mmCIF file of C-alpha atoms and ligand atoms in Angstrom:
data_model
loop_
_atom_site.group_PDB
_atom_site.id
_atom_site.type_symbol
_atom_site.label_atom_id
_atom_site.label_comp_id
_atom_site.label_asym_id
_atom_site.label_seq_id
_atom_site.Cartn_x
_atom_site.Cartn_y
_atom_site.Cartn_z
ATOM 1 C CA UNK A 1 -164.475 69.077 312.379
ATOM 2 C CA UNK A 2 -163.877 71.218 315.462
ATOM 3 C CA UNK A 3 -161.791 68.563 317.163
ATOM 4 C CA UNK A 4 -159.804 68.144 313.915
ATOM 5 C CA UNK A 5 -159.103 71.841 313.582
ATOM 6 C CA UNK A 6 -158.179 72.259 317.265
ATOM 7 C CA UNK A 7 -155.794 69.309 316.989
ATOM 8 C CA UNK A 8 -154.183 70.762 313.833
ATOM 9 C CA UNK A 9 -153.713 74.149 315.553
ATOM 10 C CA UNK A 10 -152.117 72.596 318.588
ATOM 11 C CA UNK A 11 -149.757 70.487 316.453
ATOM 12 C CA UNK A 12 -148.598 73.227 314.038
ATOM 13 C CA UNK A 13 -144.778 72.984 314.272
ATOM 14 C CA UNK A 14 -144.105 76.627 313.292
ATOM 15 C CA UNK A 15 -145.791 79.902 312.441
ATOM 16 C CA UNK A 16 -146.055 79.216 308.788
ATOM 17 C CA UNK A 17 -147.850 75.910 309.429
ATOM 18 C CA UNK A 18 -150.119 77.568 311.898
ATOM 19 C CA UNK A 19 -151.118 80.188 309.323
ATOM 20 C CA UNK A 20 -152.050 77.319 306.955
ATOM 21 C CA UNK A 21 -154.327 75.881 309.635
ATOM 22 C CA UNK A 22 -155.957 79.302 310.069
ATOM 23 C CA UNK A 23 -156.573 79.747 306.294
ATOM 24 C CA UNK A 24 -157.936 76.165 306.095
ATOM 25 C CA UNK A 25 -160.499 76.899 308.845
ATOM 26 C CA UNK A 26 -161.290 80.600 308.797
ATOM 27 C CA UNK A 27 -159.951 81.929 305.439
ATOM 28 C CA UNK A 28 -162.226 83.067 302.615
ATOM 29 C CA UNK A 29 -162.491 79.542 301.342
ATOM 30 C CA UNK A 30 -161.986 77.953 304.733
ATOM 31 C CA UNK A 31 -164.063 75.112 306.035
ATOM 32 C CA UNK A 32 -165.864 77.048 308.831
ATOM 33 C CA UNK A 33 -166.421 79.971 306.427
ATOM 34 C CA UNK A 34 -167.897 77.464 303.972
ATOM 35 C CA UNK A 35 -170.353 76.149 306.535
ATOM 36 C CA UNK A 36 -171.461 79.701 307.330
ATOM 37 C CA UNK A 37 -172.093 80.366 303.632
ATOM 38 C CA UNK A 38 -174.221 77.242 303.423
ATOM 39 C CA UNK A 39 -176.729 78.588 305.974
ATOM 40 C CA UNK A 40 -178.723 80.445 303.223
ATOM 41 C CA UNK A 41 -181.134 77.510 302.739
ATOM 42 C CA UNK A 42 -182.153 77.218 306.379
ATOM 43 C CA UNK A 43 -185.216 78.674 308.142
ATOM 44 C CA UNK A 44 -184.583 81.755 310.307
ATOM 45 C CA UNK A 45 -184.816 79.728 313.493
ATOM 46 C CA UNK A 46 -182.454 77.071 312.246
ATOM 47 C CA UNK A 47 -180.132 79.784 310.956
ATOM 48 C CA UNK A 48 -179.964 81.524 314.328
ATOM 49 C CA UNK A 49 -179.241 78.318 316.120
ATOM 50 C CA UNK A 50 -176.668 77.188 313.553
ATOM 51 C CA UNK A 51 -175.073 80.668 313.415
ATOM 52 C CA UNK A 52 -174.606 80.786 317.166
ATOM 53 C CA UNK A 53 -173.058 77.332 317.191
ATOM 54 C CA UNK A 54 -170.719 78.096 314.314
ATOM 55 C CA UNK A 55 -169.682 81.496 315.894
ATOM 56 C CA UNK A 56 -168.815 79.680 319.086
ATOM 57 C CA UNK A 57 -166.687 77.168 317.152
ATOM 58 C CA UNK A 58 -165.063 79.966 315.242
ATOM 59 C CA UNK A 59 -164.304 81.801 318.456
ATOM 60 C CA UNK A 60 -162.876 78.681 320.030
ATOM 61 C CA UNK A 61 -160.607 77.975 317.068
ATOM 62 C CA UNK A 62 -159.430 81.595 316.953
ATOM 63 C CA UNK A 63 -158.444 81.410 320.593
ATOM 64 C CA UNK A 64 -156.633 78.121 319.995
ATOM 65 C CA UNK A 65 -154.793 79.646 317.061
ATOM 66 C CA UNK A 66 -153.845 82.730 319.120
ATOM 67 C CA UNK A 67 -152.619 80.564 321.965
ATOM 68 C CA UNK A 68 -150.492 78.436 319.683
ATOM 69 C CA UNK A 69 -149.114 81.523 317.984
ATOM 70 C CA UNK A 70 -147.929 82.917 321.312
ATOM 71 C CA UNK A 71 -146.164 79.689 322.091
ATOM 72 C CA UNK A 72 -144.494 79.463 318.700
ATOM 73 C CA UNK A 73 -143.391 83.106 318.795
ATOM 74 C CA UNK A 74 -141.822 82.612 322.198
ATOM 75 C CA UNK A 75 -140.032 79.501 320.948
ATOM 76 C CA UNK A 76 -138.718 81.375 317.863
ATOM 77 C CA UNK A 77 -137.451 84.184 320.045
ATOM 78 C CA UNK A 78 -135.742 81.809 322.413
ATOM 79 C CA UNK A 79 -134.040 80.050 319.516
ATOM 80 C CA UNK A 80 -132.852 83.316 318.047
ATOM 81 C CA UNK A 81 -131.442 84.470 321.383
ATOM 82 C CA UNK A 82 -129.641 81.213 321.789
ATOM 83 C CA UNK A 83 -128.148 81.346 318.268
ATOM 84 C CA UNK A 84 -126.966 84.907 318.640
ATOM 85 C CA UNK A 85 -125.590 84.565 322.131
ATOM 86 C CA UNK A 86 -122.087 86.041 322.635
ATOM 87 C CA UNK A 87 -119.864 84.547 325.285
ATOM 88 C CA UNK A 88 -118.213 87.657 326.665
ATOM 89 C CA UNK A 89 -116.051 85.501 328.897
ATOM 90 C CA UNK A 90 -114.106 84.053 325.890
ATOM 91 C CA UNK A 91 -110.495 85.354 325.724
ATOM 92 C CA UNK A 92 -109.969 87.948 322.999
ATOM 93 C CA UNK A 93 -108.220 86.734 319.804
ATOM 94 C CA UNK A 94 -104.567 87.743 319.863
ATOM 95 C CA UNK A 95 -104.108 90.917 317.814
ATOM 96 C CA UNK A 96 -101.539 90.485 315.067
ATOM 97 C CA UNK A 97 -100.133 93.948 314.875
ATOM 98 C CA UNK A 98 -97.990 94.832 311.859
ATOM 99 C CA UNK A 99 -94.694 96.667 311.982
ATOM 100 C CA UNK A 100 -93.395 99.545 309.900
ATOM 101 C CA UNK A 101 -90.278 98.471 307.996
ATOM 102 C CA UNK A 102 -87.163 100.357 309.095
ATOM 103 C CA UNK A 103 -86.734 101.699 305.500
ATOM 104 C CA UNK A 104 -90.271 103.181 305.505
ATOM 105 C CA UNK A 105 -89.738 104.595 308.970
ATOM 106 C CA UNK A 106 -86.400 106.145 308.003
ATOM 107 C CA UNK A 107 -87.835 107.749 304.853
ATOM 108 C CA UNK A 108 -90.704 109.134 306.815
ATOM 109 C CA UNK A 109 -88.305 110.720 309.361
ATOM 110 C CA UNK A 110 -86.214 112.170 306.540
ATOM 111 C CA UNK A 111 -89.220 113.674 304.778
ATOM 112 C CA UNK A 112 -90.385 115.228 308.079
ATOM 113 C CA UNK A 113 -87.033 116.928 308.608
ATOM 114 C CA UNK A 114 -86.676 118.228 305.084
ATOM 115 C CA UNK A 115 -90.310 119.325 304.993
ATOM 116 C CA UNK A 116 -89.541 121.594 307.943
ATOM 117 C CA UNK A 117 -86.783 123.114 305.755
ATOM 118 C CA UNK A 118 -89.234 123.781 302.922
ATOM 119 C CA UNK A 119 -88.506 120.811 300.715
ATOM 120 C CA UNK A 120 -91.242 118.888 298.880
ATOM 121 C CA UNK A 121 -91.120 115.295 297.757
ATOM 122 C CA UNK A 122 -90.504 114.416 294.094
ATOM 123 C CA UNK A 123 -90.693 111.001 292.441
ATOM 124 C CA UNK A 124 -89.408 109.245 289.379
ATOM 125 C CA UNK A 125 -89.776 105.752 287.852
ATOM 126 C CA UNK A 126 -87.493 102.835 288.680
ATOM 127 C CA UNK A 127 -87.057 102.192 284.921
ATOM 128 C CA UNK A 128 -85.196 105.191 283.525
ATOM 129 C CA UNK A 129 -83.913 106.317 280.197
ATOM 130 C CA UNK A 130 -80.185 106.233 279.691
ATOM 131 C CA UNK A 131 -80.459 109.993 279.074
ATOM 132 C CA UNK A 132 -81.955 110.811 282.514
ATOM 133 C CA UNK A 133 -79.815 108.338 284.437
ATOM 134 C CA UNK A 134 -76.476 109.199 282.727
ATOM 135 C CA UNK A 135 -76.221 111.496 279.763
ATOM 136 C CA UNK A 136 -78.111 114.507 281.141
ATOM 137 C CA UNK A 137 -76.111 114.115 284.340
ATOM 138 C CA UNK A 138 -72.905 114.751 282.374
ATOM 139 C CA UNK A 139 -71.986 111.038 282.220
ATOM 140 C CA UNK A 140 -71.409 110.495 278.488
ATOM 141 C CA UNK A 141 -71.594 106.987 276.942
ATOM 142 C CA UNK A 142 -67.869 106.157 277.343
ATOM 143 C CA UNK A 143 -67.468 107.649 280.791
ATOM 144 C CA UNK A 144 -65.880 105.275 283.361
ATOM 145 C CA UNK A 145 -68.468 106.302 285.917
ATOM 146 C CA UNK A 146 -70.965 104.107 284.025
ATOM 147 C CA UNK A 147 -68.983 101.008 284.886
ATOM 148 C CA UNK A 148 -68.796 102.013 288.529
ATOM 149 C CA UNK A 149 -72.549 101.915 288.539
ATOM 150 C CA UNK A 150 -72.893 98.241 287.476
ATOM 151 C CA UNK A 151 -75.990 99.018 285.542
ATOM 152 C CA UNK A 152 -78.908 96.643 284.903
ATOM 153 C CA UNK A 153 -79.804 97.235 281.237
ATOM 154 C CA UNK A 154 -83.291 96.564 279.866
ATOM 155 C CA UNK A 155 -84.451 95.988 276.339
ATOM 156 C CA UNK A 156 -84.805 99.215 274.448
ATOM 157 C CA UNK A 157 -87.915 101.282 275.034
ATOM 158 C CA UNK A 158 -90.682 101.968 272.395
ATOM 159 C CA UNK A 159 -88.663 104.977 271.161
ATOM 160 C CA UNK A 160 -85.575 102.753 270.634
ATOM 161 C CA UNK A 161 -83.741 104.504 273.465
ATOM 162 C CA UNK A 162 -81.715 102.523 276.043
ATOM 163 C CA UNK A 163 -83.541 101.821 279.321
ATOM 164 C CA UNK A 164 -81.915 101.033 282.652
ATOM 165 C CA UNK A 165 -82.989 100.324 286.251
ATOM 166 C CA UNK A 166 -81.923 103.624 287.725
ATOM 167 C CA UNK A 167 -78.535 103.339 289.417
ATOM 168 C CA UNK A 168 -79.157 106.349 291.639
ATOM 169 C CA UNK A 169 -81.979 108.807 292.399
ATOM 170 C CA UNK A 170 -80.133 111.590 290.510
ATOM 171 C CA UNK A 171 -82.359 111.202 287.415
ATOM 172 C CA UNK A 172 -85.121 112.703 289.520
ATOM 173 C CA UNK A 173 -83.035 115.878 289.530
ATOM 174 C CA UNK A 174 -83.252 115.955 285.668
ATOM 175 C CA UNK A 175 -86.969 115.155 285.608
ATOM 176 C CA UNK A 176 -87.730 117.904 288.137
ATOM 177 C CA UNK A 177 -85.659 120.523 286.327
ATOM 178 C CA UNK A 178 -87.076 119.575 282.883
ATOM 179 C CA UNK A 179 -90.691 119.697 284.230
ATOM 180 C CA UNK A 180 -90.551 122.915 286.214
ATOM 181 C CA UNK A 181 -88.872 126.260 286.757
ATOM 182 C CA UNK A 182 -86.480 127.329 289.471
ATOM 183 C CA UNK A 183 -86.567 128.009 292.308
ATOM 184 C CA UNK A 184 -86.574 124.287 293.182
ATOM 185 C CA UNK A 185 -86.281 122.582 296.555
ATOM 186 C CA UNK A 186 -87.029 118.870 296.498
ATOM 187 C CA UNK A 187 -86.067 115.554 297.939
ATOM 188 C CA UNK A 188 -86.600 112.285 296.134
ATOM 189 C CA UNK A 189 -86.486 109.025 298.081
ATOM 190 C CA UNK A 190 -86.752 105.766 296.207
ATOM 191 C CA UNK A 191 -85.429 102.445 295.058
ATOM 192 C CA UNK A 192 -82.144 102.180 293.096
ATOM 193 C CA UNK A 193 -80.407 99.225 291.467
ATOM 194 C CA UNK A 194 -76.877 98.078 290.810
ATOM 195 C CA UNK A 195 -75.596 94.649 289.755
ATOM 196 C CA UNK A 196 -73.758 94.021 292.988
ATOM 197 C CA UNK A 197 -74.202 91.601 295.827
ATOM 198 C CA UNK A 198 -72.142 91.038 298.925
ATOM 199 C CA UNK A 199 -72.223 91.871 302.667
ATOM 200 C CA UNK A 200 -72.545 95.588 302.071
ATOM 201 C CA UNK A 201 -74.277 95.652 298.639
ATOM 202 C CA UNK A 202 -77.681 94.433 297.496
ATOM 203 C CA UNK A 203 -78.868 94.678 293.893
ATOM 204 C CA UNK A 204 -81.762 96.846 295.090
ATOM 205 C CA UNK A 205 -81.312 99.534 297.658
ATOM 206 C CA UNK A 206 -82.655 102.949 298.521
ATOM 207 C CA UNK A 207 -81.378 106.447 298.131
ATOM 208 C CA UNK A 208 -82.685 109.876 298.912
ATOM 209 C CA UNK A 209 -81.786 112.681 296.572
ATOM 210 C CA UNK A 210 -81.892 116.398 297.358
ATOM 211 C CA UNK A 211 -81.893 119.263 294.892
ATOM 212 C CA UNK A 212 -81.985 122.978 295.528
ATOM 213 C CA UNK A 213 -81.847 125.536 292.636
ATOM 214 C CA UNK A 214 -82.094 129.250 293.320
ATOM 215 C CA UNK A 215 -80.364 132.567 292.883
ATOM 216 C CA UNK A 216 -77.103 133.006 294.716
ATOM 217 C CA UNK A 217 -77.144 129.472 296.166
ATOM 218 C CA UNK A 218 -73.662 128.468 297.360
ATOM 219 C CA UNK A 219 -71.734 125.779 299.261
ATOM 220 C CA UNK A 220 -72.655 127.437 302.547
ATOM 221 C CA UNK A 221 -76.322 126.595 301.944
ATOM 222 C CA UNK A 222 -75.276 123.005 301.173
ATOM 223 C CA UNK A 223 -73.252 122.661 304.356
ATOM 224 C CA UNK A 224 -75.912 124.287 306.510
ATOM 225 C CA UNK A 225 -78.672 122.110 305.115
ATOM 226 C CA UNK A 226 -76.799 118.891 305.557
ATOM 227 C CA UNK A 227 -75.523 119.803 309.027
ATOM 228 C CA UNK A 228 -79.064 120.673 310.136
ATOM 229 C CA UNK A 229 -80.418 117.459 308.637
ATOM 230 C CA UNK A 230 -77.751 115.134 310.094
ATOM 231 C CA UNK A 231 -78.043 116.543 313.585
ATOM 232 C CA UNK A 232 -81.874 116.296 313.517
ATOM 233 C CA UNK A 233 -81.865 112.787 311.970
ATOM 234 C CA UNK A 234 -79.153 111.258 314.239
ATOM 235 C CA UNK A 235 -80.411 113.269 317.214
ATOM 236 C CA UNK A 236 -76.884 114.279 318.207
ATOM 237 C CA UNK A 237 -76.724 118.048 318.815
ATOM 238 C CA UNK A 238 -72.986 118.550 318.320
ATOM 239 C CA UNK A 239 -72.567 115.924 315.576
ATOM 240 C CA UNK A 240 -69.595 117.158 313.423
ATOM 241 C CA UNK A 241 -69.665 116.927 309.598
ATOM 242 C CA UNK A 242 -66.566 116.720 307.451
ATOM 243 C CA UNK A 243 -66.701 117.674 303.746
ATOM 244 C CA UNK A 244 -64.032 115.739 301.763
ATOM 245 C CA UNK A 245 -63.280 116.780 298.205
ATOM 246 C CA UNK A 246 -64.573 114.139 295.774
ATOM 247 C CA UNK A 247 -65.751 113.797 292.220
ATOM 248 C CA UNK A 248 -69.184 113.320 290.534
ATOM 249 C CA UNK A 249 -69.653 114.219 286.892
ATOM 250 C CA UNK A 250 -72.850 116.105 287.726
ATOM 251 C CA UNK A 251 -71.512 118.315 290.537
ATOM 252 C CA UNK A 252 -68.590 120.762 290.663
ATOM 253 C CA UNK A 253 -67.146 121.065 293.204
ATOM 254 C CA UNK A 254 -68.098 117.696 294.652
ATOM 255 C CA UNK A 255 -67.717 116.412 298.163
ATOM 256 C CA UNK A 256 -68.305 113.330 300.237
ATOM 257 C CA UNK A 257 -69.596 113.914 303.709
ATOM 258 C CA UNK A 258 -68.468 112.085 306.864
ATOM 259 C CA UNK A 259 -70.067 112.214 310.255
ATOM 260 C CA UNK A 260 -68.092 112.084 313.500
ATOM 261 C CA UNK A 261 -67.956 108.822 315.345
ATOM 262 C CA UNK A 262 -66.044 106.509 317.655
ATOM 263 C CA UNK A 263 -65.385 102.811 317.032
ATOM 264 C CA UNK A 264 -63.723 102.053 320.356
ATOM 265 C CA UNK A 265 -64.150 98.432 321.516
ATOM 266 C CA UNK A 266 -66.057 97.560 318.299
ATOM 267 C CA UNK A 267 -69.000 99.723 319.457
ATOM 268 C CA UNK A 268 -70.059 102.488 317.116
ATOM 269 C CA UNK A 269 -71.003 105.833 318.678
ATOM 270 C CA UNK A 270 -71.953 109.039 316.778
ATOM 271 C CA UNK A 271 -70.579 112.344 317.973
ATOM 272 C CA UNK A 272 -67.436 114.448 318.183
ATOM 273 C CA UNK A 273 -64.944 111.639 318.890
ATOM 274 C CA UNK A 274 -62.276 112.190 316.182
ATOM 275 C CA UNK A 275 -63.126 109.262 313.932
ATOM 276 C CA UNK A 276 -65.167 109.586 310.694
ATOM 277 C CA UNK A 277 -67.751 107.646 308.781
ATOM 278 C CA UNK A 278 -68.879 108.411 305.199
ATOM 279 C CA UNK A 279 -72.638 108.828 304.678
ATOM 280 C CA UNK A 280 -73.294 110.764 301.495
ATOM 281 C CA UNK A 281 -72.186 112.450 298.268
ATOM 282 C CA UNK A 282 -72.976 116.010 297.265
ATOM 283 C CA UNK A 283 -71.845 119.076 295.443
ATOM 284 C CA UNK A 284 -72.843 122.233 293.445
ATOM 285 C CA UNK A 285 -74.929 121.295 290.429
ATOM 286 C CA UNK A 286 -72.645 121.325 287.367
ATOM 287 C CA UNK A 287 -73.498 124.164 284.939
ATOM 288 C CA UNK A 288 -73.700 121.615 282.122
ATOM 289 C CA UNK A 289 -76.473 119.756 283.955
ATOM 290 C CA UNK A 290 -78.416 122.964 284.382
ATOM 291 C CA UNK A 291 -77.999 123.749 280.704
ATOM 292 C CA UNK A 292 -78.973 120.169 279.759
ATOM 293 C CA UNK A 293 -82.277 120.882 281.525
ATOM 294 C CA UNK A 294 -82.792 124.284 279.855
ATOM 295 C CA UNK A 295 -81.848 126.272 282.980
ATOM 296 C CA UNK A 296 -79.728 129.436 282.548
ATOM 297 C CA UNK A 297 -76.572 128.672 284.581
ATOM 298 C CA UNK A 298 -75.576 132.316 284.636
ATOM 299 C CA UNK A 299 -78.659 133.165 286.588
ATOM 300 C CA UNK A 300 -79.350 130.019 288.668
ATOM 301 C CA UNK A 301 -77.103 127.902 290.833
ATOM 302 C CA UNK A 302 -77.795 124.955 293.131
ATOM 303 C CA UNK A 303 -76.615 122.063 295.135
ATOM 304 C CA UNK A 304 -77.508 118.408 295.245
ATOM 305 C CA UNK A 305 -76.901 115.464 297.465
ATOM 306 C CA UNK A 306 -77.520 111.730 297.502
ATOM 307 C CA UNK A 307 -77.593 109.447 300.473
ATOM 308 C CA UNK A 308 -78.006 105.658 300.927
ATOM 309 C CA UNK A 309 -81.047 105.034 303.162
ATOM 310 C CA UNK A 310 -80.101 101.521 304.410
ATOM 311 C CA UNK A 311 -76.710 102.780 305.404
ATOM 312 C CA UNK A 312 -77.948 105.576 307.622
ATOM 313 C CA UNK A 313 -80.849 103.434 308.947
ATOM 314 C CA UNK A 314 -78.268 100.823 310.014
ATOM 315 C CA UNK A 315 -76.250 103.480 311.797
ATOM 316 C CA UNK A 316 -79.240 105.064 313.521
ATOM 317 C CA UNK A 317 -80.914 101.828 314.625
ATOM 318 C CA UNK A 318 -77.941 99.542 315.104
ATOM 319 C CA UNK A 319 -78.956 97.071 312.390
ATOM 320 C CA UNK A 320 -75.775 95.057 311.742
ATOM 321 C CA UNK A 321 -76.504 93.334 308.398
ATOM 322 C CA UNK A 322 -77.711 95.097 305.214
ATOM 323 C CA UNK A 323 -79.082 91.951 303.627
ATOM 324 C CA UNK A 324 -81.615 91.337 306.370
ATOM 325 C CA UNK A 325 -83.555 94.424 305.182
ATOM 326 C CA UNK A 326 -84.786 92.398 302.236
ATOM 327 C CA UNK A 327 -85.248 88.908 303.693
ATOM 328 C CA UNK A 328 -88.842 89.529 304.841
ATOM 329 C CA UNK A 329 -88.117 87.650 308.093
ATOM 330 C CA UNK A 330 -91.008 88.401 310.399
ATOM 331 C CA UNK A 331 -88.928 87.908 313.510
ATOM 332 C CA UNK A 332 -86.416 90.513 312.244
ATOM 333 C CA UNK A 333 -89.305 92.865 311.436
ATOM 334 C CA UNK A 334 -90.783 92.394 314.909
ATOM 335 C CA UNK A 335 -87.412 93.247 316.410
ATOM 336 C CA UNK A 336 -86.326 96.199 314.220
ATOM 337 C CA UNK A 337 -89.720 97.377 312.833
ATOM 338 C CA UNK A 338 -91.741 100.204 314.323
ATOM 339 C CA UNK A 339 -95.128 100.053 316.016
ATOM 340 C CA UNK A 340 -97.404 102.023 313.687
HETATM 341 N N1 LIG B 1 -75.769 109.975 292.695
HETATM 342 C C1 LIG B 1 -74.614 109.872 293.513
HETATM 343 C C2 LIG B 1 -74.403 108.398 293.885
HETATM 344 O O1 LIG B 1 -75.275 107.608 293.617
HETATM 345 C C3 LIG B 1 -74.743 110.695 294.799
HETATM 346 C C4 LIG B 1 -74.838 112.153 294.549
HETATM 347 C C5 LIG B 1 -76.053 112.764 294.374
HETATM 348 C C6 LIG B 1 -73.696 112.927 294.496
HETATM 349 C C7 LIG B 1 -76.145 114.173 294.165
HETATM 350 C C8 LIG B 1 -73.720 114.291 294.219
HETATM 351 C C9 LIG B 1 -74.936 114.873 294.094
HETATM 352 O O2 LIG B 1 -73.446 108.057 294.439
#
């Protein structure tokens, strides 16, 4: 029996098997334990002799079990160390770093500049009511300006009203004025849509709207704000601005703003060079628009402006082709995008 048990202990392939051997020999119902229990019928002398012998066997088996346990534990540890080994000499995996899209970057820069001037950011949905996109902005149903906008119309909304993909960010003016009270000082960047596609037009593009309503607000505030913004954004200290009379149904008077540039030798430079480039539309908010939004136009005045984001991003970062903004070409993004 002893030889059997010693052989079993030595052969146990792992700690669980070794424990089985121990229970089989020395457990409560183990074979050695059983032999010890059987000593009751012996004479005292026989019992002493038998007891000593069995204790010696028990001791020997215990030692054999302990020895085997040490070996198995060491093996298990060695295996674990091997399995979890890290080869610190392997080259690192190449990091695939993303880029910030020039549109996102440009919007962030614009928000930062206007935030310094006390503007907060307002938002509106891409799907607008005909009322917010046109009617409240003093563009009645038969107004020719609606055709200029090449509107994408959607099936009527749940209230039966006409819905459109907003053709400009100006409906955010209406939402802001309807939802709050003057004074107001907001910008609203976002996606806009017109049914148009060629080298300089994509059906989806971005605008940023500005709206300021207060007491005694006048064109001087509009000029000062836009001059400050353009010089900060294009980082040209003496960049000149030219306000050209224009027309928008929702502003009176209205103007288009040009920035100074030079186009000599096909290369575009921004600054005081005598040539001009149009970048935005603006004007004093039409009293009818204020009244459409429940604002007393005898007490409050304001100005608004709207600017195409792709257009100024192309100017600032020398991106030659509008359509590439939306092609999701990773090589383009790596070239023109920004490290986060
Ligand atoms: N919404 C006009 C456009 O899309 C721009 C504009 C905004 C003009 C605000 C005046 C005031 O062209």
